């Protein structure tokens, strides 16, 4: 079993059970028989909806339409989370050994400790494109990847990496927990228990457990709030939200990674995969053959690529109109820039944040009887890489550490890629922040 320091962490969110100490969690997950008999709790599920504007081709030219992107997250109870984290450690060793044996360390880059980030990974790909002016580029992703993972194939892959013909009882219990799982919608759960979804400074913020076991049976189970996952009946899908799911997604695509890497390497090209994003660069062309082989490999795994998001272009076609998008950056043949949709999302956050600060000032003014100050320094701390300043927040410096934000990320990207264009994008974003604060402050 891996060391507790590698998998144990006490999560702050409330669930159907209480967190365990490191010693108690280690004692629990080290008992294989207890894991085999463990009754897993339902996952608490919620949806993240991100506003998104998309360009579409029409008869009258390009048109901008709103197309929100929704992603479903389901997170486990504390005990279940310890199990998933520990068994991730048990499977990670064989998988990493397989990657090393097949020289795939530079090919599969997501959800692994490789001391690289999306900026350096994208820069490597763009540099390879620059070195091959006549290359063809394929950028695509897998359609509804986590929701379409086939349980029967996943079980075979799991057995192969454990080098067994049948899963041990404890591993089978964990396999069942991530394939035939049940969920409870978070907003329905909180409404039933009379709890607010948003944390407050007092009261509900200190909740450690949503309900006792008897309340769980009578209020949640008997009220039919527990539902099987959408793909359980069809035998497909694993949840996004458990610590084990990212590793299983990589393991599931191991055969595809090996076959595609070998095919592309034979043609002098490079193949990269980051979760469900696939990038292929072919110095001598041949994109049609490679795409056909990619489709064949995906069909064998009961998956398919997104034809809508598939880009096939030549190096000579790269321009401000036809750009290569990869891992949040875009490349137009000469320059590297931050994806415009990311900047637009930052602008929306600024708009909401400054409006909220204005509302807060009005509330404080009503209570105090005189006009309250506009908390502009808090906005600079939140939306820019400027350091913490101000008398009221100096005493927090000994425990509060700046962890970064979007403009800090832009500055880092500009440094890593040596791109003056990203630095210009960052300066424009900061000017947008200053003007938004100035409008609300007056």
PDB file of C-alpha atoms in Angstrom, residues 14 48 75 186-187 189-191 194-207 210 352 356:
ATOM      1  CA  UNK A  14     -19.381  18.361   4.216  1.00  0.00           C
ATOM      2  CA  UNK A  48     -20.812  23.673 -13.729  1.00  0.00           C
ATOM      3  CA  UNK A  75     -17.641  14.069  -5.454  1.00  0.00           C
ATOM      4  CA  UNK A 186     -26.691  18.747  -4.603  1.00  0.00           C
ATOM      5  CA  UNK A 187     -29.390  21.429  -4.801  1.00  0.00           C
ATOM      6  CA  UNK A 189     -30.172  17.449  -1.183  1.00  0.00           C
ATOM      7  CA  UNK A 190     -29.541  20.828   0.447  1.00  0.00           C
ATOM      8  CA  UNK A 191     -33.171  21.873  -0.042  1.00  0.00           C
ATOM      9  CA  UNK A 194     -32.845  22.924   4.816  1.00  0.00           C
ATOM     10  CA  UNK A 195     -29.243  23.985   4.237  1.00  0.00           C
ATOM     11  CA  UNK A 196     -28.025  26.935   2.153  1.00  0.00           C
ATOM     12  CA  UNK A 197     -25.878  26.112  -0.877  1.00  0.00           C
ATOM     13  CA  UNK A 198     -23.672  29.153  -0.345  1.00  0.00           C
ATOM     14  CA  UNK A 199     -21.507  29.179   2.738  1.00  0.00           C
ATOM     15  CA  UNK A 200     -22.102  31.896   5.287  1.00  0.00           C
ATOM     16  CA  UNK A 201     -19.697  33.409   7.761  1.00  0.00           C
ATOM     17  CA  UNK A 202     -21.684  31.929  10.615  1.00  0.00           C
ATOM     18  CA  UNK A 203     -23.535  28.714  11.186  1.00  0.00           C
ATOM     19  CA  UNK A 204     -23.616  26.520   8.039  1.00  0.00           C
ATOM     20  CA  UNK A 205     -19.982  27.333   7.256  1.00  0.00           C
ATOM     21  CA  UNK A 206     -18.991  25.050  10.131  1.00  0.00           C
ATOM     22  CA  UNK A 207     -21.071  22.040   9.014  1.00  0.00           C
ATOM     23  CA  UNK A 210     -24.765  16.875   6.202  1.00  0.00           C
ATOM     24  CA  UNK A 352     -19.310  40.687 -11.774  1.00  0.00           C
ATOM     25  CA  UNK A 356     -20.552  43.049  -6.270  1.00  0.00           C
TER      26      UNK A 356
END
